[in-house]
PDB file of C-alpha atoms in Angstrom:
ATOM      1  CA  VAL A 747     -18.535   0.321  33.256  1.00  0.00           C
ATOM      2  CA  THR A 748     -15.813  -2.017  34.497  1.00  0.00           C
ATOM      3  CA  ALA A 749     -14.520  -4.830  32.245  1.00  0.00           C
ATOM      4  CA  THR A 750     -15.424  -3.082  28.996  1.00  0.00           C
ATOM      5  CA  PHE A 751     -13.563  -5.977  27.376  1.00  0.00           C
ATOM      6  CA  LYS A 752     -12.436  -9.212  28.988  1.00  0.00           C
ATOM      7  CA  GLY A 753      -8.932  -9.367  27.527  1.00  0.00           C
ATOM      8  CA  PHE A 754      -6.161  -7.044  26.420  1.00  0.00           C
ATOM      9  CA  ARG A 755      -6.948  -7.773  22.753  1.00  0.00           C
ATOM     10  CA  ILE A 756     -10.211  -8.399  20.945  1.00  0.00           C
ATOM     11  CA  ILE A 757      -8.583 -10.526  18.217  1.00  0.00           C
ATOM     12  CA  ASN A 758      -5.942  -8.362  16.548  1.00  0.00           C
ATOM     13  CA  ALA A 759      -7.048  -5.061  18.066  1.00  0.00           C
ATOM     14  CA  GLN A 760      -5.869  -3.827  21.440  1.00  0.00           C
ATOM     15  CA  THR A 761      -8.604  -3.097  23.988  1.00  0.00           C
ATOM     16  CA  ASN A 762      -8.695  -0.370  26.620  1.00  0.00           C
ATOM     17  CA  GLU A 763      -7.950  -2.935  29.344  1.00  0.00           C
ATOM     18  CA  THR A 764      -4.611  -3.226  31.155  1.00  0.00           C
ATOM     19  CA  ALA A 765      -3.211  -5.635  33.721  1.00  0.00           C
ATOM     20  CA  LYS A 766      -4.018  -4.777  37.329  1.00  0.00           C
ATOM     21  CA  LYS A 767      -1.192  -3.679  39.609  1.00  0.00           C
ATOM     22  CA  HIS A 768       1.281  -6.500  40.389  1.00  0.00           C
ATOM     23  CA  ASN A 769      -0.463  -8.855  37.942  1.00  0.00           C
ATOM     24  CA  LEU A 770       1.480 -10.642  35.185  1.00  0.00           C
ATOM     25  CA  ASN A 771      -0.407 -11.834  32.118  1.00  0.00           C
ATOM     26  CA  PHE A 772       1.082 -14.555  29.889  1.00  0.00           C
ATOM     27  CA  ASN A 773      -0.291 -14.642  26.340  1.00  0.00           C
ATOM     28  CA  ILE A 774       0.011 -17.124  23.482  1.00  0.00           C
ATOM     29  CA  ALA A 775      -1.391 -16.385  20.017  1.00  0.00           C
ATOM     30  CA  HIS A 776      -1.300 -18.595  16.916  1.00  0.00           C
ATOM     31  CA  ARG A 777      -2.352 -18.167  13.279  1.00  0.00           C
ATOM     32  CA  PHE A 778      -2.548 -21.213  11.015  1.00  0.00           C
ATOM     33  CA  GLY A 779      -2.538 -21.345   7.196  1.00  0.00           C
ATOM     34  CA  ASP A 780      -5.267 -20.618   4.651  1.00  0.00           C
ATOM     35  CA  ILE A 781      -8.416 -22.689   5.053  1.00  0.00           C
ATOM     36  CA  ALA A 782      -9.934 -22.538   1.569  1.00  0.00           C
ATOM     37  CA  SER A 783      -7.508 -20.908  -0.878  1.00  0.00           C
ATOM     38  CA  THR A 784      -6.122 -22.652  -3.964  1.00  0.00           C
ATOM     39  CA  GLY A 785      -3.930 -25.550  -2.832  1.00  0.00           C
ATOM     40  CA  ALA A 786      -5.274 -25.462   0.730  1.00  0.00           C
ATOM     41  CA  GLY A 787      -8.267 -27.449   1.965  1.00  0.00           C
ATOM     42  CA  ILE A 788      -7.647 -31.074   2.820  1.00  0.00           C
ATOM     43  CA  HIS A 789      -4.106 -30.924   1.380  1.00  0.00           C
ATOM     44  CA  THR A 790      -2.990 -28.799   4.318  1.00  0.00           C
ATOM     45  CA  PHE A 791      -5.727 -30.065   6.656  1.00  0.00           C
ATOM     46  CA  PHE A 792      -7.434 -26.708   6.258  1.00  0.00           C
ATOM     47  CA  GLY A 793      -4.344 -24.783   7.297  1.00  0.00           C
ATOM     48  CA  PHE A 794      -3.341 -26.791  10.361  1.00  0.00           C
ATOM     49  CA  ASP A 795      -0.150 -27.957   8.625  1.00  0.00           C
ATOM     50  CA  ASN A 796       1.103 -24.397   8.345  1.00  0.00           C
ATOM     51  CA  ALA A 797       1.983 -22.061  11.191  1.00  0.00           C
ATOM     52  CA  MET A 798       1.838 -18.548   9.727  1.00  0.00           C
ATOM     53  CA  ASP A 799       2.642 -16.694  12.945  1.00  0.00           C
ATOM     54  CA  ILE A 800       3.106 -17.510  16.642  1.00  0.00           C
ATOM     55  CA  ARG A 801       3.552 -14.991  19.438  1.00  0.00           C
ATOM     56  CA  PHE A 802       4.419 -15.312  23.130  1.00  0.00           C
ATOM     57  CA  SER A 803       4.207 -12.252  25.354  1.00  0.00           C
ATOM     58  CA  PHE A 804       4.165 -11.057  28.961  1.00  0.00           C
ATOM     59  CA  ASP A 805       2.269  -7.989  30.209  1.00  0.00           C
ATOM     60  CA  TYR A 806       2.829  -6.622  33.718  1.00  0.00           C
ATOM     61  CA  GLY A 807       0.719  -4.121  35.626  1.00  0.00           C
ATOM     62  CA  VAL A 808       3.031  -1.526  37.145  1.00  0.00           C
ATOM     63  CA  THR A 809      -0.068   0.294  38.413  1.00  0.00           C
ATOM     64  CA  ASP A 810      -3.771  -0.194  37.722  1.00  0.00           C
ATOM     65  CA  ARG A 811      -3.355   2.220  34.799  1.00  0.00           C
ATOM     66  CA  LEU A 812       0.159   1.488  33.484  1.00  0.00           C
ATOM     67  CA  GLN A 813       1.171  -1.766  31.784  1.00  0.00           C
ATOM     68  CA  LEU A 814       4.536  -2.791  30.342  1.00  0.00           C
ATOM     69  CA  GLY A 815       5.021  -5.761  28.040  1.00  0.00           C
ATOM     70  CA  ILE A 816       7.508  -7.754  25.987  1.00  0.00           C
ATOM     71  CA  GLY A 817       6.919 -10.290  23.230  1.00  0.00           C
ATOM     72  CA  ARG A 818       8.422 -12.448  20.518  1.00  0.00           C
ATOM     73  CA  SER A 819       6.750 -13.335  17.217  1.00  0.00           C
ATOM     74  CA  LYS A 820       7.664 -15.854  14.545  1.00  0.00           C
ATOM     75  CA  GLY A 821       6.713 -13.213  11.996  1.00  0.00           C
ATOM     76  CA  PHE A 822       7.373 -13.513   8.277  1.00  0.00           C
ATOM     77  CA  ASP A 823       9.332 -12.010   5.381  1.00  0.00           C
ATOM     78  CA  ALA A 824      11.414  -8.972   6.372  1.00  0.00           C
ATOM     79  CA  TYR A 825       9.786  -8.936   9.823  1.00  0.00           C
ATOM     80  CA  SER A 826      10.452 -12.513  10.887  1.00  0.00           C
ATOM     81  CA  GLN A 827      12.056 -13.241  14.284  1.00  0.00           C
ATOM     82  CA  LEU A 828      10.311 -10.144  15.653  1.00  0.00           C
ATOM     83  CA  TYR A 829      10.995  -8.952  19.218  1.00  0.00           C
ATOM     84  CA  ASP A 830       8.886  -6.186  20.737  1.00  0.00           C
ATOM     85  CA  GLY A 831       8.462  -4.016  23.795  1.00  0.00           C
ATOM     86  CA  ASN A 832       5.219  -2.185  24.502  1.00  0.00           C
ATOM     87  CA  ILE A 833       3.588   0.249  26.886  1.00  0.00           C
ATOM     88  CA  LYS A 834      -0.105   0.809  27.607  1.00  0.00           C
ATOM     89  CA  PHE A 835      -1.647   3.537  29.746  1.00  0.00           C
ATOM     90  CA  LYS A 836      -5.257   4.194  30.774  1.00  0.00           C
ATOM     91  CA  LEU A 837      -5.657   7.903  30.207  1.00  0.00           C
ATOM     92  CA  LEU A 838      -9.419   8.236  30.792  1.00  0.00           C
ATOM     93  CA  ARG A 839     -12.020   5.891  32.241  1.00  0.00           C
ATOM     94  CA  GLN A 840     -15.736   5.815  31.474  1.00  0.00           C
ATOM     95  CA  THR A 841     -17.977   6.773  34.390  1.00  0.00           C
ATOM     96  CA  THR A 842     -21.441   5.526  35.303  1.00  0.00           C
ATOM     97  CA  ASN A 843     -22.923   9.040  35.286  1.00  0.00           C
ATOM     98  CA  ASN A 844     -21.530   9.753  31.781  1.00  0.00           C
ATOM     99  CA  SER A 845     -19.464  12.702  32.962  1.00  0.00           C
ATOM    100  CA  MET A 846     -16.785  10.771  31.063  1.00  0.00           C
ATOM    101  CA  PRO A 847     -18.657   8.855  28.318  1.00  0.00           C
ATOM    102  CA  VAL A 848     -15.684   6.859  26.999  1.00  0.00           C
ATOM    103  CA  SER A 849     -12.483   5.203  28.133  1.00  0.00           C
ATOM    104  CA  VAL A 850      -9.254   6.194  26.382  1.00  0.00           C
ATOM    105  CA  THR A 851      -6.129   4.041  26.570  1.00  0.00           C
ATOM    106  CA  LEU A 852      -2.830   4.888  24.862  1.00  0.00           C
ATOM    107  CA  TYR A 853      -0.708   2.076  23.426  1.00  0.00           C
ATOM    108  CA  GLY A 854       2.744   2.050  21.867  1.00  0.00           C
ATOM    109  CA  VAL A 855       4.937  -0.788  20.605  1.00  0.00           C
ATOM    110  CA  ALA A 856       8.439  -0.920  19.158  1.00  0.00           C
ATOM    111  CA  GLY A 857       9.569  -3.989  17.228  1.00  0.00           C
ATOM    112  CA  ILE A 858      12.953  -5.149  15.966  1.00  0.00           C
ATOM    113  CA  THR A 859      13.549  -8.029  13.583  1.00  0.00           C
ATOM    114  CA  GLY A 860      16.337 -10.536  14.118  1.00  0.00           C
ATOM    115  CA  ARG A 861      16.234 -11.732  10.498  1.00  0.00           C
ATOM    116  CA  LYS A 862      19.563 -12.017   8.689  1.00  0.00           C
ATOM    117  CA  ALA A 863      20.074  -9.009   6.429  1.00  0.00           C
ATOM    118  CA  SER A 864      19.618  -9.648   2.714  1.00  0.00           C
ATOM    119  CA  THR A 865      22.477  -8.976   0.295  1.00  0.00           C
ATOM    120  CA  ASP A 866      19.917  -7.953  -2.334  1.00  0.00           C
ATOM    121  CA  SER A 867      19.843  -4.149  -2.291  1.00  0.00           C
ATOM    122  CA  THR A 868      16.232  -4.175  -3.612  1.00  0.00           C
ATOM    123  CA  SER A 869      14.968  -6.352  -0.746  1.00  0.00           C
ATOM    124  CA  ASP A 870      12.915  -4.917   2.115  1.00  0.00           C
ATOM    125  CA  ALA A 871      15.329  -6.805   4.393  1.00  0.00           C
ATOM    126  CA  SER A 872      18.492  -5.177   3.059  1.00  0.00           C
ATOM    127  CA  PHE A 873      19.267  -3.779   6.502  1.00  0.00           C
ATOM    128  CA  GLN A 874      22.425  -1.683   6.774  1.00  0.00           C
ATOM    129  CA  ASN A 875      22.197  -0.991  10.519  1.00  0.00           C
ATOM    130  CA  THR A 876      20.157  -1.774  13.627  1.00  0.00           C
ATOM    131  CA  ALA A 877      17.858   1.236  13.248  1.00  0.00           C
ATOM    132  CA  GLN A 878      16.618  -0.038   9.876  1.00  0.00           C
ATOM    133  CA  ARG A 879      15.363  -3.201  11.583  1.00  0.00           C
ATOM    134  CA  MET A 880      12.915  -1.278  13.759  1.00  0.00           C
ATOM    135  CA  SER A 881       9.252  -0.352  13.408  1.00  0.00           C
ATOM    136  CA  TYR A 882       6.803   1.447  15.684  1.00  0.00           C
ATOM    137  CA  VAL A 883       3.051   1.677  16.221  1.00  0.00           C
ATOM    138  CA  ALA A 884       1.132   4.203  18.339  1.00  0.00           C
ATOM    139  CA  GLN A 885      -2.599   3.859  19.032  1.00  0.00           C
ATOM    140  CA  ALA A 886      -5.380   5.513  20.994  1.00  0.00           C
ATOM    141  CA  VAL A 887      -8.082   3.038  22.012  1.00  0.00           C
ATOM    142  CA  ILE A 888     -11.379   4.914  22.476  1.00  0.00           C
ATOM    143  CA  ALA A 889     -13.891   2.512  24.023  1.00  0.00           C
ATOM    144  CA  ARG A 890     -17.405   2.607  25.427  1.00  0.00           C
ATOM    145  CA  LYS A 891     -19.439   0.007  27.250  1.00  0.00           C
ATOM    146  CA  PHE A 892     -23.024   0.630  26.094  1.00  0.00           C
ATOM    147  CA  SER A 893     -24.619  -2.057  28.260  1.00  0.00           C
ATOM    148  CA  PRO A 894     -23.552  -5.077  30.319  1.00  0.00           C
ATOM    149  CA  SER A 895     -23.476  -7.023  27.025  1.00  0.00           C
ATOM    150  CA  ILE A 896     -22.248  -4.607  24.344  1.00  0.00           C
ATOM    151  CA  SER A 897     -18.871  -2.853  24.052  1.00  0.00           C
ATOM    152  CA  PHE A 898     -17.399  -0.974  21.095  1.00  0.00           C
ATOM    153  CA  GLU A 899     -14.146   0.836  20.333  1.00  0.00           C
ATOM    154  CA  LEU A 900     -12.337   2.999  17.769  1.00  0.00           C
ATOM    155  CA  ILE A 901      -8.565   2.703  17.321  1.00  0.00           C
ATOM    156  CA  PRO A 902      -6.793   5.477  15.385  1.00  0.00           C
ATOM    157  CA  SER A 903      -3.310   4.101  14.647  1.00  0.00           C
ATOM    158  CA  TRP A 904      -0.008   5.381  13.310  1.00  0.00           C
ATOM    159  CA  LEU A 905       2.683   3.059  11.946  1.00  0.00           C
ATOM    160  CA  HIS A 906       6.290   3.996  11.199  1.00  0.00           C
ATOM    161  CA  ARG A 907       8.900   1.699   9.664  1.00  0.00           C
ATOM    162  CA  ASN A 908      12.493   2.904   9.441  1.00  0.00           C
ATOM    163  CA  TYR A 909      13.203   0.889   6.291  1.00  0.00           C
ATOM    164  CA  VAL A 910      10.771  -0.073   3.525  1.00  0.00           C
ATOM    165  CA  SER A 911      10.989  -1.462   0.003  1.00  0.00           C
ATOM    166  CA  PHE A 912      11.023   0.810  -3.051  1.00  0.00           C
ATOM    167  CA  GLU A 913       7.882   2.991  -3.390  1.00  0.00           C
ATOM    168  CA  ASP A 914       6.437   1.818  -0.054  1.00  0.00           C
ATOM    169  CA  GLN A 915       5.667   4.352   2.666  1.00  0.00           C
ATOM    170  CA  ASN A 916       7.556   4.745   5.945  1.00  0.00           C
ATOM    171  CA  ASP A 917       4.470   6.168   7.674  1.00  0.00           C
ATOM    172  CA  MET A 918       0.868   5.000   7.502  1.00  0.00           C
ATOM    173  CA  PHE A 919      -2.327   5.938   9.303  1.00  0.00           C
ATOM    174  CA  SER A 920      -5.014   3.321  10.015  1.00  0.00           C
ATOM    175  CA  LEU A 921      -8.393   3.398  11.703  1.00  0.00           C
ATOM    176  CA  GLY A 922      -9.633   0.323  13.528  1.00  0.00           C
ATOM    177  CA  ILE A 923     -12.990  -0.637  14.962  1.00  0.00           C
ATOM    178  CA  GLY A 924     -13.843  -3.493  17.282  1.00  0.00           C
ATOM    179  CA  GLY A 925     -16.690  -4.848  19.307  1.00  0.00           C
ATOM    180  CA  ARG A 926     -17.829  -7.464  21.778  1.00  0.00           C
ATOM    181  CA  VAL A 927     -21.343  -8.827  22.289  1.00  0.00           C
ATOM    182  CA  LYS A 928     -21.722 -10.904  25.445  1.00  0.00           C
ATOM    183  CA  ILE A 929     -24.062 -13.865  24.951  1.00  0.00           C
ATOM    184  CA  THR A 930     -23.681 -15.600  28.317  1.00  0.00           C
ATOM    185  CA  LYS A 931     -21.660 -14.933  31.461  1.00  0.00           C
ATOM    186  CA  ARG A 932     -18.567 -16.565  29.943  1.00  0.00           C
ATOM    187  CA  PHE A 933     -19.181 -16.491  26.164  1.00  0.00           C
ATOM    188  CA  ALA A 934     -19.073 -13.567  23.712  1.00  0.00           C
ATOM    189  CA  ILE A 935     -18.943 -12.847  19.975  1.00  0.00           C
ATOM    190  CA  ILE A 936     -16.072 -10.544  18.962  1.00  0.00           C
ATOM    191  CA  ALA A 937     -14.807  -8.824  15.807  1.00  0.00           C
ATOM    192  CA  ASP A 938     -12.310  -6.172  14.706  1.00  0.00           C
ATOM    193  CA  TYR A 939     -11.334  -4.459  11.453  1.00  0.00           C
ATOM    194  CA  PHE A 940      -8.675  -1.969  10.323  1.00  0.00           C
ATOM    195  CA  HIS A 941      -8.684   0.270   7.272  1.00  0.00           C
ATOM    196  CA  ASN A 942      -5.299   1.501   6.059  1.00  0.00           C
ATOM    197  CA  PHE A 943      -5.157   5.003   4.585  1.00  0.00           C
ATOM    198  CA  SER A 944      -2.335   4.248   2.169  1.00  0.00           C
ATOM    199  CA  ALA A 945      -2.298   5.166  -1.520  1.00  0.00           C
ATOM    200  CA  TYR A 946       0.486   2.640  -2.072  1.00  0.00           C
ATOM    201  CA  ARG A 947      -1.553  -0.181  -0.581  1.00  0.00           C
ATOM    202  CA  MET A 948      -4.666   0.806  -2.501  1.00  0.00           C
ATOM    203  CA  ASP A 949      -2.868   0.783  -5.862  1.00  0.00           C
ATOM    204  CA  ALA A 950      -0.238  -1.971  -5.504  1.00  0.00           C
ATOM    205  CA  LYS A 951      -0.681  -4.859  -7.975  1.00  0.00           C
ATOM    206  CA  ASP A 952       1.289  -8.057  -8.533  1.00  0.00           C
ATOM    207  CA  ALA A 953       2.670  -9.249 -11.880  1.00  0.00           C
ATOM    208  CA  SER A 954      -0.755 -10.648 -12.800  1.00  0.00           C
ATOM    209  CA  GLY A 955      -2.518  -7.382 -12.031  1.00  0.00           C
ATOM    210  CA  ASN A 956      -4.094  -8.641  -8.808  1.00  0.00           C
ATOM    211  CA  LYS A 957      -4.464  -6.494  -5.707  1.00  0.00           C
ATOM    212  CA  VAL A 958      -1.632  -7.115  -3.216  1.00  0.00           C
ATOM    213  CA  TYR A 959      -2.777  -5.635   0.111  1.00  0.00           C
ATOM    214  CA  TYR A 960      -6.059  -6.003   2.011  1.00  0.00           C
ATOM    215  CA  ASP A 961      -7.537  -4.602   5.192  1.00  0.00           C
ATOM    216  CA  PRO A 962      -7.361  -7.039   8.156  1.00  0.00           C
ATOM    217  CA  LEU A 963     -10.783  -8.336   9.230  1.00  0.00           C
ATOM    218  CA  SER A 964     -11.268 -10.802  12.091  1.00  0.00           C
ATOM    219  CA  VAL A 965     -14.278 -12.470  13.729  1.00  0.00           C
ATOM    220  CA  GLY A 966     -14.440 -14.984  16.551  1.00  0.00           C
ATOM    221  CA  VAL A 967     -15.742 -16.105  19.901  1.00  0.00           C
ATOM    222  CA  GLU A 968     -14.367 -15.440  23.375  1.00  0.00           C
ATOM    223  CA  ILE A 969     -14.571 -17.935  26.233  1.00  0.00           C
ATOM    224  CA  GLU A 970     -13.721 -16.873  29.786  1.00  0.00           C
ATOM    225  CA  THR A 971     -12.860 -19.660  32.224  1.00  0.00           C
ATOM    226  CA  GLY A 972     -11.841 -17.756  35.334  1.00  0.00           C
ATOM    227  CA  GLY A 973      -8.057 -17.598  35.132  1.00  0.00           C
ATOM    228  CA  HIS A 974      -7.991 -17.915  31.335  1.00  0.00           C
ATOM    229  CA  VAL A 975      -9.461 -15.911  28.469  1.00  0.00           C
ATOM    230  CA  PHE A 976      -9.568 -18.035  25.295  1.00  0.00           C
ATOM    231  CA  THR A 977     -10.357 -16.645  21.841  1.00  0.00           C
ATOM    232  CA  ILE A 978     -11.048 -18.749  18.747  1.00  0.00           C
ATOM    233  CA  ASN A 979     -11.003 -16.626  15.620  1.00  0.00           C
ATOM    234  CA  PHE A 980     -10.973 -16.464  11.841  1.00  0.00           C
ATOM    235  CA  THR A 981      -8.917 -13.739  10.147  1.00  0.00           C
ATOM    236  CA  ASN A 982      -7.324 -12.855   6.829  1.00  0.00           C
ATOM    237  CA  SER A 983      -4.262 -11.391   8.576  1.00  0.00           C
ATOM    238  CA  THR A 984      -1.213 -13.605   8.875  1.00  0.00           C
ATOM    239  CA  GLY A 985       0.578 -11.436  11.436  1.00  0.00           C
ATOM    240  CA  ILE A 986      -0.354 -11.015  15.097  1.00  0.00           C
ATOM    241  CA  LEU A 987       1.557  -7.888  16.155  1.00  0.00           C
ATOM    242  CA  GLU A 988       0.392  -4.476  14.898  1.00  0.00           C
ATOM    243  CA  ASN A 989       3.756  -3.979  13.157  1.00  0.00           C
ATOM    244  CA  LEU A 990       2.880  -7.003  11.000  1.00  0.00           C
ATOM    245  CA  TYR A 991      -0.856  -7.147  10.381  1.00  0.00           C
ATOM    246  CA  LEU A 992      -1.304  -3.442   9.586  1.00  0.00           C
ATOM    247  CA  PRO A 993       1.191  -3.172   6.677  1.00  0.00           C
ATOM    248  CA  PHE A 994       1.461  -6.808   5.564  1.00  0.00           C
ATOM    249  CA  THR A 995      -2.029  -8.306   5.250  1.00  0.00           C
ATOM    250  CA  THR A 996      -1.885  -9.710   1.699  1.00  0.00           C
ATOM    251  CA  THR A 997      -4.684 -12.295   1.836  1.00  0.00           C
ATOM    252  CA  ASN A 998      -8.335 -11.899   0.909  1.00  0.00           C
ATOM    253  CA  TRP A 999     -11.412 -13.370   2.602  1.00  0.00           C
ATOM    254  CA  LEU A1000     -13.230 -13.655  -0.744  1.00  0.00           C
ATOM    255  CA  ASP A1001     -10.448 -15.848  -2.167  1.00  0.00           C
ATOM    256  CA  GLY A1002     -10.632 -18.266   0.765  1.00  0.00           C
ATOM    257  CA  GLU A1003      -7.440 -16.781   2.182  1.00  0.00           C
ATOM    258  CA  PHE A1004      -8.533 -16.714   5.796  1.00  0.00           C
ATOM    259  CA  ARG A1005      -7.275 -18.824   8.656  1.00  0.00           C
ATOM    260  CA  LEU A1006      -8.113 -20.224  12.047  1.00  0.00           C
ATOM    261  CA  GLY A1007      -6.326 -18.710  14.993  1.00  0.00           C
ATOM    262  CA  PHE A1008      -6.465 -18.566  18.752  1.00  0.00           C
ATOM    263  CA  ASN A1009      -5.411 -16.257  21.566  1.00  0.00           C
ATOM    264  CA  ILE A1010      -5.090 -17.532  25.112  1.00  0.00           C
ATOM    265  CA  SER A1011      -4.054 -15.600  28.202  1.00  0.00           C
ATOM    266  CA  ARG A1012      -3.358 -16.619  31.796  1.00  0.00           C
ATOM    267  CA  ASN A1013      -3.134 -14.211  34.702  1.00  0.00           C
ATOM    268  CA  PHE A1014      -0.641 -14.592  37.586  1.00  0.00           C
ATOM    269  CA  VAL A1015      -0.662 -12.519  40.753  1.00  0.00           C
ATOM    270  CA  ILE A1016       2.866 -11.345  41.627  1.00  0.00           C
ATOM    271  CA  GLY A1017       1.683  -9.282  44.582  1.00  0.00           C
ATOM    272  CA  GLY A1018      -1.498  -7.719  45.923  1.00  0.00           C
ATOM    273  CA  LYS A1019      -4.966  -8.957  44.994  1.00  0.00           C
ATOM    274  CA  SER A1020      -5.963 -10.813  41.831  1.00  0.00           C
ATOM    275  CA  TRP A1021      -8.433  -9.169  39.406  1.00  0.00           C
TER     276      TRP A1021
END
């Protein structure tokens, strides 16, 4: 029941895994532009000309159960220039005799945008103070390793934003699912999905009457090379951090509005033994 997942994220979704004690994990994630939407295709080299979001982060194992992290995302719109601090704690661990059938890891992240405040009072970036720039996400990652090849998780999530545009909601509950199917020793198929329980996001329409918000869905492959875990993925979300992809996924798979992305992580041993 060790190594339920290989990395700290599936694609967008957090996993139950944390950095081992005295280990520092450096992560880079990138999302390109739309592959097949109107105006995309060869004109943007299938999205490679556009960087929708980029994130660099560091995660450090204080103990084998407690991880602290910091990150910086390119972001977009009101949440561009996004800085974050996060904490992750392994509350319960699955046992081989099923006396504890699942692993439960708690995750929390606080983000603050460095974007210049808008002078437009109707803008979602019309920040009047520092507190209005902040957003928070809390999650419980409930995971189970069913076999050496198959792992699955549920991720109940709560999002709070201190400042939102007119009619939007400060608080939102989401439920995520994710899974990993190991094909070979170093290769796996991965996927994750989140459904937002938000009346505003269900009903919101643009000026043409089209749906504005969509649930983030991601699929990909995971390649483990020893010191690196490399993920190649396709997703309709443009944001990487939970504070972005949960409330602001506005692109639709069925309209060709999905993009290539990658996550790569490298582990460094600061002290003690490597994992």
